[in-house]
Short mmCIF file of C-alpha atoms in Angstrom, two decimals:
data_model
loop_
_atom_site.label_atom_id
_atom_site.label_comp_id
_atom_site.label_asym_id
_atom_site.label_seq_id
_atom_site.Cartn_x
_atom_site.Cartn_y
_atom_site.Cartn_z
CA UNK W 1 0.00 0.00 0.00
CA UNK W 2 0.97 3.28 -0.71
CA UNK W 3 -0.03 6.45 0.74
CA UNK W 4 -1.28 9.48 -1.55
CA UNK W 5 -2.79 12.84 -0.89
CA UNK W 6 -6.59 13.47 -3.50
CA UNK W 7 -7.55 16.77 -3.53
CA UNK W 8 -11.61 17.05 -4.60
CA UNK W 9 -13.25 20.35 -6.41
CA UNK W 10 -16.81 20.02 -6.10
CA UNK W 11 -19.26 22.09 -7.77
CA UNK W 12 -19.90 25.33 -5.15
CA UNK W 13 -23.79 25.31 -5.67
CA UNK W 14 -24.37 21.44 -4.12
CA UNK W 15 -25.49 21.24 -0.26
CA UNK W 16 -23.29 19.72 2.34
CA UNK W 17 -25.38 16.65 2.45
CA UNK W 18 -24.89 15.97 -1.06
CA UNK W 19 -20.82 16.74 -0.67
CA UNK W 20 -20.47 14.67 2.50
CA UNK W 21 -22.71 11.52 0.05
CA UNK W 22 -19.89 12.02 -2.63
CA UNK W 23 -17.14 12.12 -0.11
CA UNK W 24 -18.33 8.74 1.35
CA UNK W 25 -18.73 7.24 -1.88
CA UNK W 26 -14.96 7.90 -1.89
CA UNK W 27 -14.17 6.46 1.09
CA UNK W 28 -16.20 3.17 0.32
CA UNK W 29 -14.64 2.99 -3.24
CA UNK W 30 -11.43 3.20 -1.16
CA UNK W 31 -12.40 0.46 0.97
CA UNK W 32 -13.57 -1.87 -1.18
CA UNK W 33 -10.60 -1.79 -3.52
CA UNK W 34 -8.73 -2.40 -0.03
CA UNK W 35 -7.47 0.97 1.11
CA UNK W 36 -8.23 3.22 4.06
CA UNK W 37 -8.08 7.38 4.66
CA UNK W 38 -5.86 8.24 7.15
CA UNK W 39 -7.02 11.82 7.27
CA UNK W 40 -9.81 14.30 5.55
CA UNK W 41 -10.26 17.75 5.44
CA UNK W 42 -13.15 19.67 4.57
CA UNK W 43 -11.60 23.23 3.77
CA UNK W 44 -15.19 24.23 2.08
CA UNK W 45 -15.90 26.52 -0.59
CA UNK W 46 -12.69 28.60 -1.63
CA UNK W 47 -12.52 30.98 -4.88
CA UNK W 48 -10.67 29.08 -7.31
CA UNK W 49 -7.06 30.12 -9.12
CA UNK W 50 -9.13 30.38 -12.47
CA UNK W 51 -12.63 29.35 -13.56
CA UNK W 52 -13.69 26.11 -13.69
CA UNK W 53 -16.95 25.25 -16.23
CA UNK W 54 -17.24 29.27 -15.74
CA UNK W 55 -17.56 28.73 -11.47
CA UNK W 56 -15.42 31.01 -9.87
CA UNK W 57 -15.41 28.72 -6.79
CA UNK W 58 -15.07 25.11 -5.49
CA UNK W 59 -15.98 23.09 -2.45
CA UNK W 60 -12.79 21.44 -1.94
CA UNK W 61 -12.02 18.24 0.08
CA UNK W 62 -8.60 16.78 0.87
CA UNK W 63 -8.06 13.14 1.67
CA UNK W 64 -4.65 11.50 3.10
CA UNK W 65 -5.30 8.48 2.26
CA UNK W 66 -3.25 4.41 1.85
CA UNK W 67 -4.23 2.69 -1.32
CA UNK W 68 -2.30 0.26 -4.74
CA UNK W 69 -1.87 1.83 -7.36
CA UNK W 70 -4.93 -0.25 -9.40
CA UNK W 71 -7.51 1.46 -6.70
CA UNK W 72 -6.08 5.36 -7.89
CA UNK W 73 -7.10 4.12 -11.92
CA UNK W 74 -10.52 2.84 -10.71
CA UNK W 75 -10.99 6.74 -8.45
CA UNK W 76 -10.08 8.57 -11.03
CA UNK W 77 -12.68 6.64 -13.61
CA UNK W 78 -15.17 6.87 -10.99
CA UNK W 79 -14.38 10.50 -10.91
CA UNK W 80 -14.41 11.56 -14.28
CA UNK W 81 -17.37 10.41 -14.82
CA UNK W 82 -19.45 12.90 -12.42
CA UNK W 83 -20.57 16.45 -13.50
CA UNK W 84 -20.14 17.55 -9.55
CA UNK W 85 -16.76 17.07 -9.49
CA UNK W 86 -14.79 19.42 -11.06
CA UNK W 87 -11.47 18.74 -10.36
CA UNK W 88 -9.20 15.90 -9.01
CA UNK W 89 -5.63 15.26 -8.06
CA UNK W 90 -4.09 12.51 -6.48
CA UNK W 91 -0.71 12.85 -5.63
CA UNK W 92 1.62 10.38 -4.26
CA UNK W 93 3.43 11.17 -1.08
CA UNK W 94 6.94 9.65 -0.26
#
């Protein structure tokens, strides 16, 4: 296992229900492909470096989390895929 850092844009306009569903559907992705978060941190909406889909802000969520590299392909599909995310990085940390 390896541990990485995901940082997650969501779209500013969705409730914090709706965030915290999409932030647990990370966690059980995670989980089920074997890994575990060590940390998250919800640092809420920011206004973001440059617009995004023309949004001026994000709702962003940071994860410290231990996971094979085969889990990080099957997040970032996952993630890709949904119009509330707008943005994802997932860095490895040494």
């Amino acid at each position: 296992m390896r541990l990485y850092e995901g940082l997650l844009i969501f779209r500013p306009d969705l409730e914090k229900e709706e965030v915290e569903k999409l932030t647990q559907s990370f966690e059980e992705l995670l989980q089920k492909e074997g890994g575990k978060v060590v940390e998250k941190l919800d640092w809420g909406v920011r206004r973001l470096a440059y617009p995004i889909k023309k949004l001026e802000e994000g709702y962003y969520t940071i994860f410290n989390f231990e996971a094979s590299p085969e889990a990080i392909d099957k997040l970032k599909t996952a993630f890709k895929t949904d119009e509330r995310v707008l943005r994802k990085l997932i860095t490895r940390k040494k």
